[in-house]
Coordinates of C-alpha atoms and ligand atoms in Angstrom, one line a residue:
X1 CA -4.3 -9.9 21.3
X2 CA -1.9 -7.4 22.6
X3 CA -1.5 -3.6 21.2
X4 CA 1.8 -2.8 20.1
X5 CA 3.1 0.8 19.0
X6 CA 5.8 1.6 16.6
X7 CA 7.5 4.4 16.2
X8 CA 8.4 6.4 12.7
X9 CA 11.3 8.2 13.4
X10 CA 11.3 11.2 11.3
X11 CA 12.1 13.5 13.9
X12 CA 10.1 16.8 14.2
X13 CA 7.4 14.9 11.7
X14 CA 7.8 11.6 13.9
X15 CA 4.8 9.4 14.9
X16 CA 3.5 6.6 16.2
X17 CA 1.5 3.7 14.9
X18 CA -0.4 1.2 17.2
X19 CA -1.3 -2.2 16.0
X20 CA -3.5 -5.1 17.1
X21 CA -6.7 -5.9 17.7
X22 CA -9.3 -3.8 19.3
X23 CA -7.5 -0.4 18.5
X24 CA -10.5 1.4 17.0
X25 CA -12.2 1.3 20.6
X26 CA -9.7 3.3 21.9
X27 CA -9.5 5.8 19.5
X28 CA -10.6 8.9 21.3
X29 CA -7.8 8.4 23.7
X30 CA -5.1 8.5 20.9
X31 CA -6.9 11.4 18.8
X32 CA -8.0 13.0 21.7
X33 CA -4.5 15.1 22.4
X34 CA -4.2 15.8 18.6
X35 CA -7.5 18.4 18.7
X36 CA -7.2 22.1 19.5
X37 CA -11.0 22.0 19.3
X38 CA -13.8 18.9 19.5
X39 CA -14.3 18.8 16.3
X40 CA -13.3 16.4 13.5
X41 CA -13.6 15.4 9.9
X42 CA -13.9 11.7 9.0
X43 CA -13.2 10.4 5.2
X44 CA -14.7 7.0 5.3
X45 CA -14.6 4.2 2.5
X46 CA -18.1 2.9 2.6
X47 CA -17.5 -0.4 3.0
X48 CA -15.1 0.1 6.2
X49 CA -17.8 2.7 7.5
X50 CA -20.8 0.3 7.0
X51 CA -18.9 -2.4 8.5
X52 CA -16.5 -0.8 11.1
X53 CA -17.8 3.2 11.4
X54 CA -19.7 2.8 14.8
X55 CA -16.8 1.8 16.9
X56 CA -14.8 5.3 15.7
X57 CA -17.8 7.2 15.9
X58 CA -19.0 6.1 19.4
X59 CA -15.6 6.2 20.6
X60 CA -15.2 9.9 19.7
X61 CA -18.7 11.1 20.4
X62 CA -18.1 9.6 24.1
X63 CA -16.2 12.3 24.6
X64 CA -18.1 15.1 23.2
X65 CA -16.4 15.6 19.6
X66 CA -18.5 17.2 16.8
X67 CA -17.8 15.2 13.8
X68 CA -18.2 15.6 10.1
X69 CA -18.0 12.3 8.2
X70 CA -18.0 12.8 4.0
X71 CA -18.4 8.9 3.0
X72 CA -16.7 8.0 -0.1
X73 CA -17.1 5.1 -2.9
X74 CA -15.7 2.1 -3.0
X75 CA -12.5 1.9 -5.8
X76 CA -9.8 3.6 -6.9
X77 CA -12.1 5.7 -8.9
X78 CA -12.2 7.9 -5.7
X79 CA -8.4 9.0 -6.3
X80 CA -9.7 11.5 -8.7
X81 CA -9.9 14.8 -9.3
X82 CA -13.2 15.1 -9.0
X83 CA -13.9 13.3 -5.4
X84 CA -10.6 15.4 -4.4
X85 CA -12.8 18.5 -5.2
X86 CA -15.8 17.1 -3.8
X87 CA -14.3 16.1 -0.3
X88 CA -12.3 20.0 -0.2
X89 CA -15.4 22.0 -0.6
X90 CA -17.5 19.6 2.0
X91 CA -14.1 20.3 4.4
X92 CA -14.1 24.0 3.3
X93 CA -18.3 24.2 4.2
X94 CA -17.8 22.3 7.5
X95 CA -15.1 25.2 8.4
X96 CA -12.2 23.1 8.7
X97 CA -9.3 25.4 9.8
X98 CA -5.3 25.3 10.0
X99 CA -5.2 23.3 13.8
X100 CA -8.1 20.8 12.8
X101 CA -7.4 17.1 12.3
X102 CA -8.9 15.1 9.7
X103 CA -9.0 11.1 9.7
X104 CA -8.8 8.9 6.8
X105 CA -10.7 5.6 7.5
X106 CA -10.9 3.2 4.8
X107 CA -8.1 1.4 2.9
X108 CA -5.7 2.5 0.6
X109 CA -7.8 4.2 -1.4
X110 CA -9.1 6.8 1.2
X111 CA -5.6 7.2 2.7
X112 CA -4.1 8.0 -0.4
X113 CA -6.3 10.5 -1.6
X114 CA -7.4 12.1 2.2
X115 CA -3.5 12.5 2.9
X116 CA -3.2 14.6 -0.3
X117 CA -6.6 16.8 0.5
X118 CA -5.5 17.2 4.0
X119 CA -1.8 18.4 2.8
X120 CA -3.2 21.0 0.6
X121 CA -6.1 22.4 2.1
X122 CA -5.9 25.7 3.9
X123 CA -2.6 24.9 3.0
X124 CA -2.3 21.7 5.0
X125 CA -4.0 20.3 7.8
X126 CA -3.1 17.1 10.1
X127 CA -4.5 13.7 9.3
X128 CA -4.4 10.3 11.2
X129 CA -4.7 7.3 9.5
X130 CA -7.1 4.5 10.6
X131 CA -5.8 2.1 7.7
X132 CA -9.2 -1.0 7.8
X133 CA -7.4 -3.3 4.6
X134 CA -4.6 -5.9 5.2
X135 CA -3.1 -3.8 2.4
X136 CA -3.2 -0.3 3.6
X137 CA -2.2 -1.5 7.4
X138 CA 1.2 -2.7 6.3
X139 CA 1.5 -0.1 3.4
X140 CA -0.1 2.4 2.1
X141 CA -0.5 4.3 5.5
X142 CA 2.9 4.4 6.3
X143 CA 5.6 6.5 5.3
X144 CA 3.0 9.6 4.5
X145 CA 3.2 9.3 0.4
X146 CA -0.3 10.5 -1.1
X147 CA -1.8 10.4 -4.3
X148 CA -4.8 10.6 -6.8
X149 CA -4.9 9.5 -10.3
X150 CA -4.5 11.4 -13.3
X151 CA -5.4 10.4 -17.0
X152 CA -1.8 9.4 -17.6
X153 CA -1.2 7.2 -14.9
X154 CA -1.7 6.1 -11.4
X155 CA -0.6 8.0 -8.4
X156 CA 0.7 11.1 -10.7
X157 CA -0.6 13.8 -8.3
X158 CA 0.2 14.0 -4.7
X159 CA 2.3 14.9 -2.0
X160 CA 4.3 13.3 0.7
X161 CA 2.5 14.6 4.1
X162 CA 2.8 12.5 6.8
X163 CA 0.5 11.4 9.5
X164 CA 0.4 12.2 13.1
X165 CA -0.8 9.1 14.2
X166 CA -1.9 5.8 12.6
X167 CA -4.0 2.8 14.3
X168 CA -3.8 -0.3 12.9
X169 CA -7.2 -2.0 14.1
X170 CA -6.3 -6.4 12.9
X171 CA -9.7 -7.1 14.1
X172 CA -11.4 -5.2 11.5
X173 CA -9.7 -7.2 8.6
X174 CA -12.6 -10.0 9.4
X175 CA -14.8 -8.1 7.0
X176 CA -12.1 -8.0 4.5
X177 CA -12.4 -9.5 1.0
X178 CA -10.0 -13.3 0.6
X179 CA -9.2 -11.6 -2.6
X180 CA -8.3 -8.0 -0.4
X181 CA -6.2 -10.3 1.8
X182 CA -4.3 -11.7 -0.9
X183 CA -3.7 -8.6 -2.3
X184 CA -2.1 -7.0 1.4
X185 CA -0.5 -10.6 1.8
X186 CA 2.4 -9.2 -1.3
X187 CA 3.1 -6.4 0.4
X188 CA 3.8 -8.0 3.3
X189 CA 5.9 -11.1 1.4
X190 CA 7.5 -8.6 -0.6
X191 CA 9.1 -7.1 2.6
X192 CA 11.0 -10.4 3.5
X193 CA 12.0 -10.9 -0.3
X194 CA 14.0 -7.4 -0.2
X195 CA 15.4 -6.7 3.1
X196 CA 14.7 -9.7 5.6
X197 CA 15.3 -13.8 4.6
X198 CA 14.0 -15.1 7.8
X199 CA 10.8 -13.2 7.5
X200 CA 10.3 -14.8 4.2
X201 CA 11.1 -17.9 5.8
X202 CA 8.5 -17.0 7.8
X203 CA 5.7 -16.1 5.8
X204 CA 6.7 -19.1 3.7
X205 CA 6.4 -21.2 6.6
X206 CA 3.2 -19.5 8.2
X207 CA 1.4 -18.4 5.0
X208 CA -2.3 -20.1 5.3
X209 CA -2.2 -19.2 8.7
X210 CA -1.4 -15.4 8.0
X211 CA -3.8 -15.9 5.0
X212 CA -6.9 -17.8 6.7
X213 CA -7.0 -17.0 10.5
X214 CA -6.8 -13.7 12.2
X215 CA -4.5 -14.8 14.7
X216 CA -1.3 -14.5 16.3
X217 CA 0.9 -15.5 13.2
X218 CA -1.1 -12.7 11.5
X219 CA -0.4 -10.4 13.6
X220 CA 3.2 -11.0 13.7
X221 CA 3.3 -11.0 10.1
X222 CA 1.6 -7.4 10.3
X223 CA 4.1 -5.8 12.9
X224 CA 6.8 -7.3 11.4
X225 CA 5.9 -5.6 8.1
X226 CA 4.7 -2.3 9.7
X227 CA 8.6 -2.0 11.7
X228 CA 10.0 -2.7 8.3
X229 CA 8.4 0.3 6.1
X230 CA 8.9 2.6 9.2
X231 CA 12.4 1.7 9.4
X232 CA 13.0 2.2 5.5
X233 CA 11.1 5.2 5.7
X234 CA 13.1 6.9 8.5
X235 CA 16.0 6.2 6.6
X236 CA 15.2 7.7 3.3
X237 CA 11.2 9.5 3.4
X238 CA 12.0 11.1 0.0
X239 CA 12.7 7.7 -2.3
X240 CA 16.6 8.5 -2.6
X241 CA 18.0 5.1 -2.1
X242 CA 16.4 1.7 -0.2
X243 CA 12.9 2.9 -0.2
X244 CA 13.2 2.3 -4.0
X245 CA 13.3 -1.2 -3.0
X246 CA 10.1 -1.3 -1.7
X247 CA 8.7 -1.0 -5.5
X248 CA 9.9 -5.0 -6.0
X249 CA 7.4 -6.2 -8.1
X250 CA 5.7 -2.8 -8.9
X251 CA 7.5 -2.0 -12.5
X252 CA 6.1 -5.1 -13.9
X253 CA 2.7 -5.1 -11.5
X254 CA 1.5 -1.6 -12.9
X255 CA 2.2 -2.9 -16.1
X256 CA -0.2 -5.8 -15.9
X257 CA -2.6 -3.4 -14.1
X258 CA -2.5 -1.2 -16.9
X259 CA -3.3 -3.9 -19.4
X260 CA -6.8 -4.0 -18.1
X261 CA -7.0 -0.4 -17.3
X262 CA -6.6 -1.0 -13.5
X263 CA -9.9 -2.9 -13.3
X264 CA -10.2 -4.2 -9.9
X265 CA -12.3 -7.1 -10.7
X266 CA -9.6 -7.9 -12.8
X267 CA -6.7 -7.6 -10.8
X268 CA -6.0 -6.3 -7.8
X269 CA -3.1 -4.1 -6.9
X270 CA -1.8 -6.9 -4.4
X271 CA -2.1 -9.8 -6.9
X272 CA -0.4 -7.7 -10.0
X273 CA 2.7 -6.8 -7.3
X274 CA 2.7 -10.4 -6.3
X275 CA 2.7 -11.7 -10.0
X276 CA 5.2 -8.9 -10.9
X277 CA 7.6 -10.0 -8.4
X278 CA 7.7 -13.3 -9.8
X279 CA 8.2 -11.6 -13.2
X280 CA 11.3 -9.9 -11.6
X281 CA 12.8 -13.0 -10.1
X282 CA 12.9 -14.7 -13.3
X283 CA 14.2 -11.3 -15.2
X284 CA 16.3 -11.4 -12.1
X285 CA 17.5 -15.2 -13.3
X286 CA 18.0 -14.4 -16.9
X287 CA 20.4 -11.2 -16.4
X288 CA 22.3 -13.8 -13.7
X289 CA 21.5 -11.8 -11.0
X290 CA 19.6 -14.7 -9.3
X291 CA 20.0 -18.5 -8.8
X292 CA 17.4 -20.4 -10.6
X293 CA 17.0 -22.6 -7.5
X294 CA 16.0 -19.3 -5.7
X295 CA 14.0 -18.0 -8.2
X296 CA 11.9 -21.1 -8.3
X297 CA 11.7 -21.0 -4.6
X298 CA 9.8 -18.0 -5.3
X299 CA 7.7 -18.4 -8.3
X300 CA 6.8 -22.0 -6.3
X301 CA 5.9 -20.1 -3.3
X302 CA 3.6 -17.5 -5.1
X303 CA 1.7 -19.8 -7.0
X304 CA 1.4 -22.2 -3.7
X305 CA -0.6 -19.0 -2.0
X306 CA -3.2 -19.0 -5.0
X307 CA -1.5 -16.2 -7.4
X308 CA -1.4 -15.6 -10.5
X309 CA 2.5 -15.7 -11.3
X310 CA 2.6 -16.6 -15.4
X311 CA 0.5 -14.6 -17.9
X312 CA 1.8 -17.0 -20.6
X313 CA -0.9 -17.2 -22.7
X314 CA -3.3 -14.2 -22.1
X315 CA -4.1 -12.5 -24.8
X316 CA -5.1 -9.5 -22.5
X317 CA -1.0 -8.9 -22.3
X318 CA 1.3 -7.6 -24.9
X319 CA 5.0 -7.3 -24.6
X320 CA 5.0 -3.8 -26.6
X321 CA 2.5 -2.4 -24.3
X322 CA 3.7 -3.5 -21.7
X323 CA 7.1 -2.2 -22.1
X324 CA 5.9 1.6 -22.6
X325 CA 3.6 1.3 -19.6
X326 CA 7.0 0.4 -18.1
X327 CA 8.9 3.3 -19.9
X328 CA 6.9 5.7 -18.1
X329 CA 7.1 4.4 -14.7
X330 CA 7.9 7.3 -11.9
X331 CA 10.7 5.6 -10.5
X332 CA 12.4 6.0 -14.3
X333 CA 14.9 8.9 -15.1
X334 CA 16.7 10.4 -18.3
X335 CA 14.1 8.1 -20.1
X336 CA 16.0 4.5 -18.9
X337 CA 14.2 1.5 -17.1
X338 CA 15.1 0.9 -13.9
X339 CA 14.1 -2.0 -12.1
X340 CA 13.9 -3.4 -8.8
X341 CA 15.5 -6.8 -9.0
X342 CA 16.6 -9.5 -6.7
X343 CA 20.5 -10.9 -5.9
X344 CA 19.1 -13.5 -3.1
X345 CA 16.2 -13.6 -0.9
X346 CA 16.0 -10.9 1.0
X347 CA 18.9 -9.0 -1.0
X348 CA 16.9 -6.7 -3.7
X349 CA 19.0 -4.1 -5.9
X350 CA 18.2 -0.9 -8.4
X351 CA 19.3 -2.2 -11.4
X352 CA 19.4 1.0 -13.6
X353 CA 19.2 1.1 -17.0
X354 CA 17.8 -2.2 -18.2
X355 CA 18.9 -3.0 -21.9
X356 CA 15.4 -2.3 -23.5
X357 CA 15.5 -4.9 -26.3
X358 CA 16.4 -7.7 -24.1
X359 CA 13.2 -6.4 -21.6
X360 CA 11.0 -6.3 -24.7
X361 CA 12.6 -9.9 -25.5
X362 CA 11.8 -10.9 -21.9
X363 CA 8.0 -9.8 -22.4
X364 CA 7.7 -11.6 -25.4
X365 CA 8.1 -14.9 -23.6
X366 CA 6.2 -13.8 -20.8
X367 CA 3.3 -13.4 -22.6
X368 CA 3.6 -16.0 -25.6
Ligands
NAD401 N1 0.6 5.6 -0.4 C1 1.2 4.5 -0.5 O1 2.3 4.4 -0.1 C2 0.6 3.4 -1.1 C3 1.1 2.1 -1.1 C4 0.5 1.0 -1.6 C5 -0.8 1.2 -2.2 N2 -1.3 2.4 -2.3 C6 -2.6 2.7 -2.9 O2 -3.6 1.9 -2.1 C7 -4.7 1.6 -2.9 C8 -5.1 0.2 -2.7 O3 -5.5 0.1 -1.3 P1 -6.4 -1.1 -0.8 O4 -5.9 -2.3 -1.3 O5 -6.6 -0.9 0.7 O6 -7.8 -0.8 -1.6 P2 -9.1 -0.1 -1.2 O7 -8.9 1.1 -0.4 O8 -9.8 0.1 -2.5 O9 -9.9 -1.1 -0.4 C9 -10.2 -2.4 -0.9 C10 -11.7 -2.7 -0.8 O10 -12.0 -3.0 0.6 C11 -13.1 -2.3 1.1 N3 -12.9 -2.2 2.5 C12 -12.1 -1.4 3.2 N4 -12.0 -1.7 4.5 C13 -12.8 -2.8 4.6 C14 -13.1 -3.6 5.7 N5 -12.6 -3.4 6.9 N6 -14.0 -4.6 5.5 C15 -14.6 -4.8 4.3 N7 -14.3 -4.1 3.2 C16 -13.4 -3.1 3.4 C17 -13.1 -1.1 0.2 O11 -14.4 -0.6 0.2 C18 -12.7 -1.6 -1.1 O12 -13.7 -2.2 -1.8 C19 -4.3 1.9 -4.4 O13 -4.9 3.1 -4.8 C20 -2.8 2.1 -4.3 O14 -2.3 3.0 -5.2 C21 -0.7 3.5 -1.8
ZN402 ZN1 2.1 -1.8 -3.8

């Protein structure tokens, strides 16, 4: 399969993403320019190291790089405060300096928190992404937001540092989880619901082939996806206006992760976004925002690809708890709940404000 590039156009903090299969061979070639000095700093997930680590490590040791690889633990556990100071002081020992690169290898997960240690130590140092999940390839590793975990919520510490360079290596998603595929699979979905019909048409159409084969509806499904964020991101990096949108789903999602304390067993990121966004097409329904034939179109299609998209009847969920999990949500201000709903297939709005006794009404039939 071919290697595409795509570019983020951020200007002086621009960069370029390549994508297809076989990338990771070719790393050196890519990360090679990047280094003042041979020497590099690997984060690695475990998993993506056991699995995939050999083809980085070879590729850069063919050409004489010192490395330093600090392996990391499986979960989101490892976006916290303590694996944050764990990974600094190993950086700090190795004698990482201002003009070193370090590379995050792993899903969302190591991304997320190796973007935030490499923006803040010695006052921040470059990073490349080598995103190995469906999840963080069309995601989490582009568009430069970082994060760790704090007791009050997910993703409540971080910083948005962008990368200098991601690859975007499809043929290491063969390892992956079905579960870690259906998880990335929303994210990508979730693109065509808010900005681009025919994609969803698309996906629709081509969804146990994106879901089942790495192949070349996949892959189209991945670039696709990838343009989109970059695009969005270019546009507004900060989260003043569309790339809001991207949080479809997410309001209700964290709010059905938090009802099980984010346990991944449980649910995964992926499957609570893709469950949440059929909670928001029928919220979208009941505030008239969205035909009920479109909305159905959607719930149908969600619980076609093997989701979860009712929690009707779990006693895990309650309507009061979920509402204050949703009262605290980032994207909130001034204390009202905003929420990212639909008009039409690909046509997603910030509705701001929601009348909170009709929401709390809402969850109550949810989850009766
Ligand atoms: N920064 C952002 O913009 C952004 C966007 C979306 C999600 N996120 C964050 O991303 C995280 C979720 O990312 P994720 O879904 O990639 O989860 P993850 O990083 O936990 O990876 C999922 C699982 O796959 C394993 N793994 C990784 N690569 C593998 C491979 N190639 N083969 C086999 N196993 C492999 C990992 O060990 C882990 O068990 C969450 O913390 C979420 O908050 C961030
Ligand atoms: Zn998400």
């Amino acid at each position: 399969m071919s290697i595409n590039k795509i570019n983020v156009d951020l200007a002086e903090r621009q960069y370029d993403i390549f994508v297809g299969g076989g990338v990771l061979s070719g790393a050196s070639d890519k990360i090679l320019p990047l280094l003042k000095r041979k020497r590099i700093a690997i984060i690695a997930d475990e998993n993506a190291y056991k699995f995939h680590g050999d083809k980085l490590i070879s590729s850069l040791e063919s050409q004489g790089v010192e490395i330093k690889t600090i392996i990391t633990k499986s979960g989101e556990g490892t976006k916290s405060f303590s694996s944050f100071e764990n990974v600094i002081e190993e950086l700090l020992e190795f004698g990482i300096e201002r003009s070193d690169i370090i590379i995050a290898f792993g899903g969302g997960v190591v991304g997320d928190l190796t973007g935030f240690v490499a923006g803040v130590v010695n006052r921040g140092v470059d990073f490349v992404q080598i995103p190995t999940t469906l999840l963080s390839q069309v995601d989490s590793s582009v568009g430069g937001k970082t994060a760790i975990n704090a007791r009050a919520g997910k993703n409540l510490v971080g910083i948005f540092w962008q990368p200098k360079l991601v690859l975007a290596d499809t043929s290491v998603l063969d390892t992956l989880d079905r579960r870690d595929i259906m998880a990335g699979f929303a994210e990508i979905f979730k693109i065509g619901l808010i900005l681009y019909p025919q994609f969803f048409d698309y996906v629709e159409e081509n969804a146990a082939k994106i879901l089942d084969e790495n192949g070349q509806a996949r892959q189209y499904a991945i670039e696709k996806s990838i343009e989109a964020k970059a695009k969005v991101v270019a546009e507004d990096e900060r989260e003043a206006g569309v790339r809001a949108l991207l949080n479809l789903g997410h309001t209700f999602g964290h709010a059905i992760e938090a009802a099980v304390n984010y346990d991944e067993t449980k649910w995964r990121h992926g499957e609570a976004v893709a469950c949440g966004i059929a909670m928001a097409a029928r919220y979208s329904k009941r505030i008239g925002a969205l035909a009920a034939d479109k909305c159905e179109r959607i719930e149908n299609f969600i619980r076609d690809c093997g989701y979860r998209y009712l929690i009707k009847g779990d006693k895990t969920f309650d309507a009061n708890a979920m509402l204050k999990v949703m009262s605290h949500d980032k994207k909130n201000s001034g204390g009202k709940i905003n929420l990212v709903l639909l008009k039409d297939i690909g046509n997603a709005y910030v509705h701001k404000n929601a009348d909170v006794a009709d929401l709390l009404e809402f969850l109550k039939e949810e989850c009766s």
